């Protein structure tokens, strides 16, 4: 997001266009550090209208060749970044300074780099996929364990209810089962 709001820029531009104050006086009046900002806003407004000075929700991406053409134009003609931007139909002249810096640091390769987070590599994708599979397996194992515990709990509650309803009958039944299991012949 820019330093100044779109509404503020529009207010200053309209005030300039009324013709009562110049760039320096408007900069002083509104606490703007550089009068060149107002100059740029006015020129962009005159060429593109209000949409020229409004912030873009999704910044535009430009081809490397256009960036090279703009930088070459500035070098050839001695034009300002604002004049070059207007010549090439760019609504954001300040982006050219970023292109200049990238070009001076890394040449044309610096202009190719996309902004933002780089895409995931195949290795990173496979690692992330394995992590997802492992977490799914862990989750599945956790659910199986939980199901087993619930089955045991239900079985226990059934036996407890049976015991509470008829303690003697329950003990006799289970006493017989216990003795029949323990009297198996041994070899």
mmCIF file of C-alpha atoms in Angstrom:
data_model
loop_
_atom_site.group_PDB
_atom_site.id
_atom_site.type_symbol
_atom_site.label_atom_id
_atom_site.label_comp_id
_atom_site.label_asym_id
_atom_site.label_seq_id
_atom_site.Cartn_x
_atom_site.Cartn_y
_atom_site.Cartn_z
ATOM 1 C CA UNK A 1 0.000 0.000 0.000
ATOM 2 C CA UNK A 2 1.258 3.500 -0.832
ATOM 3 C CA UNK A 3 2.155 6.176 1.619
ATOM 4 C CA UNK A 4 -0.779 8.376 0.587
ATOM 5 C CA UNK A 5 -4.394 7.315 0.129
ATOM 6 C CA UNK A 6 -6.071 7.523 -3.261
ATOM 7 C CA UNK A 7 -8.531 10.103 -1.923
ATOM 8 C CA UNK A 8 -5.702 12.285 -0.652
ATOM 9 C CA UNK A 9 -3.862 12.161 -3.984
ATOM 10 C CA UNK A 10 -7.052 13.064 -5.820
ATOM 11 C CA UNK A 11 -7.675 15.987 -3.449
ATOM 12 C CA UNK A 12 -4.152 17.369 -4.004
ATOM 13 C CA UNK A 13 -4.358 16.890 -7.797
ATOM 14 C CA UNK A 14 -7.696 18.697 -8.018
ATOM 15 C CA UNK A 15 -6.369 21.476 -5.812
ATOM 16 C CA UNK A 16 -3.383 21.884 -8.158
ATOM 17 C CA UNK A 17 -5.618 21.868 -11.228
ATOM 18 C CA UNK A 18 -7.679 24.721 -9.748
ATOM 19 C CA UNK A 19 -4.535 26.772 -10.318
ATOM 20 C CA UNK A 20 -4.331 28.542 -6.952
ATOM 21 C CA UNK A 21 -1.202 26.783 -5.634
ATOM 22 C CA UNK A 22 1.903 25.295 -7.250
ATOM 23 C CA UNK A 23 3.667 22.030 -6.441
ATOM 24 C CA UNK A 24 5.907 23.471 -3.740
ATOM 25 C CA UNK A 25 3.081 25.316 -1.947
ATOM 26 C CA UNK A 26 0.823 22.245 -2.053
ATOM 27 C CA UNK A 27 3.620 20.040 -0.739
ATOM 28 C CA UNK A 28 4.176 22.422 2.144
ATOM 29 C CA UNK A 29 0.451 22.804 2.843
ATOM 30 C CA UNK A 30 -0.192 19.035 2.970
ATOM 31 C CA UNK A 31 3.115 17.925 4.517
ATOM 32 C CA UNK A 32 4.322 16.074 1.443
ATOM 33 C CA UNK A 33 8.105 15.720 1.508
ATOM 34 C CA UNK A 34 8.731 15.874 -2.242
ATOM 35 C CA UNK A 35 6.942 18.172 -4.646
ATOM 36 C CA UNK A 36 7.904 15.682 -7.366
ATOM 37 C CA UNK A 37 5.237 13.349 -5.979
ATOM 38 C CA UNK A 38 2.565 15.920 -6.749
ATOM 39 C CA UNK A 39 4.057 16.518 -10.209
ATOM 40 C CA UNK A 40 3.898 12.767 -10.889
ATOM 41 C CA UNK A 41 0.297 12.477 -9.617
ATOM 42 C CA UNK A 42 -0.830 15.389 -11.778
ATOM 43 C CA UNK A 43 0.826 14.025 -14.940
ATOM 44 C CA UNK A 44 -0.595 10.538 -14.399
ATOM 45 C CA UNK A 45 -4.039 12.009 -13.669
ATOM 46 C CA UNK A 46 -3.933 14.111 -16.827
ATOM 47 C CA UNK A 47 -3.044 11.074 -18.968
ATOM 48 C CA UNK A 48 -5.159 8.327 -17.353
ATOM 49 C CA UNK A 49 -7.749 10.141 -15.250
ATOM 50 C CA UNK A 50 -8.686 9.072 -11.739
ATOM 51 C CA UNK A 51 -7.846 5.398 -12.384
ATOM 52 C CA UNK A 52 -4.231 6.429 -12.961
ATOM 53 C CA UNK A 53 -3.696 7.480 -9.363
ATOM 54 C CA UNK A 54 -5.746 4.807 -7.630
ATOM 55 C CA UNK A 55 -3.967 1.853 -6.064
ATOM 56 C CA UNK A 56 -4.270 -1.456 -7.854
ATOM 57 C CA UNK A 57 -5.568 -4.418 -5.887
ATOM 58 C CA UNK A 58 -3.463 -6.787 -7.986
ATOM 59 C CA UNK A 59 -0.277 -5.165 -9.241
ATOM 60 C CA UNK A 60 0.377 -5.628 -12.926
ATOM 61 C CA UNK A 61 3.237 -7.754 -14.163
ATOM 62 C CA UNK A 62 5.206 -6.575 -17.154
ATOM 63 C CA UNK A 63 7.248 -8.543 -19.690
ATOM 64 C CA UNK A 64 11.021 -8.289 -19.448
ATOM 65 C CA UNK A 65 11.227 -6.809 -22.946
ATOM 66 C CA UNK A 66 8.965 -3.900 -21.963
ATOM 67 C CA UNK A 67 11.112 -3.235 -18.907
ATOM 68 C CA UNK A 68 14.237 -3.226 -21.079
ATOM 69 C CA UNK A 69 12.551 -0.913 -23.594
ATOM 70 C CA UNK A 70 11.584 1.550 -20.860
ATOM 71 C CA UNK A 71 15.086 1.575 -19.366
ATOM 72 C CA UNK A 72 16.631 1.970 -22.825
ATOM 73 C CA UNK A 73 14.241 4.843 -23.612
ATOM 74 C CA UNK A 74 15.253 6.667 -20.426
ATOM 75 C CA UNK A 75 18.944 6.198 -21.194
ATOM 76 C CA UNK A 76 18.577 7.273 -24.849
ATOM 77 C CA UNK A 77 16.348 10.290 -24.320
ATOM 78 C CA UNK A 78 17.271 11.381 -20.799
ATOM 79 C CA UNK A 79 13.573 11.313 -19.899
ATOM 80 C CA UNK A 80 12.405 11.178 -16.321
ATOM 81 C CA UNK A 81 10.833 8.018 -14.974
ATOM 82 C CA UNK A 82 7.459 9.760 -14.982
ATOM 83 C CA UNK A 83 7.776 10.853 -18.611
ATOM 84 C CA UNK A 84 8.928 7.380 -19.656
ATOM 85 C CA UNK A 85 6.032 5.771 -17.803
ATOM 86 C CA UNK A 86 3.551 8.066 -19.496
ATOM 87 C CA UNK A 87 5.166 7.414 -22.888
ATOM 88 C CA UNK A 88 4.746 3.648 -22.404
ATOM 89 C CA UNK A 89 1.294 3.885 -20.798
ATOM 90 C CA UNK A 90 2.358 2.822 -17.307
ATOM 91 C CA UNK A 91 0.222 4.214 -14.507
ATOM 92 C CA UNK A 92 2.866 3.611 -11.819
ATOM 93 C CA UNK A 93 6.040 5.533 -12.689
ATOM 94 C CA UNK A 94 7.735 4.640 -9.406
ATOM 95 C CA UNK A 95 8.024 1.004 -10.489
ATOM 96 C CA UNK A 96 10.697 2.046 -12.983
ATOM 97 C CA UNK A 97 13.112 2.834 -10.155
ATOM 98 C CA UNK A 98 12.724 -0.784 -8.979
ATOM 99 C CA UNK A 99 13.495 -1.982 -12.496
ATOM 100 C CA UNK A 100 16.576 0.258 -12.630
ATOM 101 C CA UNK A 101 17.854 -1.157 -9.362
ATOM 102 C CA UNK A 102 17.188 -4.772 -10.382
ATOM 103 C CA UNK A 103 18.886 -4.217 -13.737
ATOM 104 C CA UNK A 104 21.944 -2.540 -12.221
ATOM 105 C CA UNK A 105 22.353 -5.371 -9.678
ATOM 106 C CA UNK A 106 21.628 -8.442 -11.828
ATOM 107 C CA UNK A 107 21.244 -7.326 -15.436
ATOM 108 C CA UNK A 108 18.278 -8.544 -17.462
ATOM 109 C CA UNK A 109 17.976 -11.598 -15.187
ATOM 110 C CA UNK A 110 17.063 -9.231 -12.354
ATOM 111 C CA UNK A 111 14.073 -8.110 -14.391
ATOM 112 C CA UNK A 112 12.861 -11.685 -14.870
ATOM 113 C CA UNK A 113 12.449 -12.511 -11.204
ATOM 114 C CA UNK A 114 8.822 -12.693 -10.194
ATOM 115 C CA UNK A 115 7.815 -10.881 -7.040
ATOM 116 C CA UNK A 116 6.475 -12.690 -4.041
ATOM 117 C CA UNK A 117 7.052 -16.170 -2.764
ATOM 118 C CA UNK A 118 8.812 -18.531 -5.188
ATOM 119 C CA UNK A 119 6.898 -21.609 -6.332
ATOM 120 C CA UNK A 120 7.503 -24.871 -4.511
ATOM 121 C CA UNK A 121 10.156 -27.161 -5.942
ATOM 122 C CA UNK A 122 9.347 -30.781 -6.770
ATOM 123 C CA UNK A 123 11.414 -31.902 -3.778
ATOM 124 C CA UNK A 124 9.507 -29.588 -1.431
ATOM 125 C CA UNK A 125 6.216 -30.817 -2.879
ATOM 126 C CA UNK A 126 7.167 -34.463 -2.335
ATOM 127 C CA UNK A 127 8.292 -33.759 1.239
ATOM 128 C CA UNK A 128 5.057 -31.910 1.924
ATOM 129 C CA UNK A 129 3.101 -34.782 0.351
ATOM 130 C CA UNK A 130 4.866 -37.303 2.599
ATOM 131 C CA UNK A 131 4.141 -35.146 5.639
ATOM 132 C CA UNK A 132 0.463 -34.986 4.673
ATOM 133 C CA UNK A 133 0.360 -38.778 4.180
ATOM 134 C CA UNK A 134 2.094 -39.331 7.519
ATOM 135 C CA UNK A 135 -0.279 -36.994 9.291
ATOM 136 C CA UNK A 136 -3.226 -38.742 7.619
ATOM 137 C CA UNK A 137 -1.831 -42.114 8.746
ATOM 138 C CA UNK A 138 -1.280 -40.825 12.253
ATOM 139 C CA UNK A 139 -4.823 -39.480 12.281
ATOM 140 C CA UNK A 140 -6.167 -42.801 10.989
ATOM 141 C CA UNK A 141 -4.224 -44.723 13.647
ATOM 142 C CA UNK A 142 -5.524 -42.368 16.299
ATOM 143 C CA UNK A 143 -9.111 -42.996 15.137
ATOM 144 C CA UNK A 144 -8.568 -46.767 15.136
ATOM 145 C CA UNK A 145 -7.183 -46.602 18.684
ATOM 146 C CA UNK A 146 -10.119 -44.459 19.772
ATOM 147 C CA UNK A 147 -12.563 -46.938 18.216
ATOM 148 C CA UNK A 148 -10.876 -49.835 20.029
ATOM 149 C CA UNK A 149 -11.111 -47.996 23.356
ATOM 150 C CA UNK A 150 -14.778 -47.237 22.739
ATOM 151 C CA UNK A 151 -15.474 -50.918 21.937
ATOM 152 C CA UNK A 152 -13.762 -51.943 25.192
ATOM 153 C CA UNK A 153 -15.731 -49.353 27.120
ATOM 154 C CA UNK A 154 -19.034 -50.551 25.644
ATOM 155 C CA UNK A 155 -18.124 -54.166 26.471
ATOM 156 C CA UNK A 156 -17.214 -53.191 30.028
ATOM 157 C CA UNK A 157 -20.477 -51.263 30.494
ATOM 158 C CA UNK A 158 -22.481 -54.239 29.222
ATOM 159 C CA UNK A 159 -20.801 -56.520 31.723
ATOM 160 C CA UNK A 160 -21.247 -53.987 34.518
ATOM 161 C CA UNK A 161 -24.954 -53.658 33.737
ATOM 162 C CA UNK A 162 -25.377 -57.427 33.656
ATOM 163 C CA UNK A 163 -23.595 -57.719 37.011
ATOM 164 C CA UNK A 164 -25.737 -54.949 38.562
ATOM 165 C CA UNK A 165 -28.954 -56.578 37.368
ATOM 166 C CA UNK A 166 -28.095 -60.066 38.684
ATOM 167 C CA UNK A 167 -24.815 -60.221 40.623
ATOM 168 C CA UNK A 168 -25.167 -63.887 41.712
ATOM 169 C CA UNK A 169 -26.233 -65.127 38.284
ATOM 170 C CA UNK A 170 -23.436 -63.150 36.605
ATOM 171 C CA UNK A 171 -20.802 -64.554 38.989
ATOM 172 C CA UNK A 172 -22.098 -68.135 38.566
ATOM 173 C CA UNK A 173 -22.075 -67.804 34.780
ATOM 174 C CA UNK A 174 -18.551 -66.421 34.704
ATOM 175 C CA UNK A 175 -17.321 -68.823 37.411
ATOM 176 C CA UNK A 176 -18.343 -71.745 35.204
ATOM 177 C CA UNK A 177 -16.686 -70.188 32.155
ATOM 178 C CA UNK A 178 -13.491 -69.580 34.154
ATOM 179 C CA UNK A 179 -13.371 -73.142 35.474
ATOM 180 C CA UNK A 180 -14.110 -74.676 32.078
ATOM 181 C CA UNK A 181 -11.224 -72.717 30.510
ATOM 182 C CA UNK A 182 -8.787 -73.673 33.284
ATOM 183 C CA UNK A 183 -9.648 -77.456 33.290
ATOM 184 C CA UNK A 184 -8.330 -78.117 29.818
ATOM 185 C CA UNK A 185 -6.060 -81.142 29.629
ATOM 186 C CA UNK A 186 -2.384 -80.406 29.561
ATOM 187 C CA UNK A 187 0.090 -82.449 27.542
#
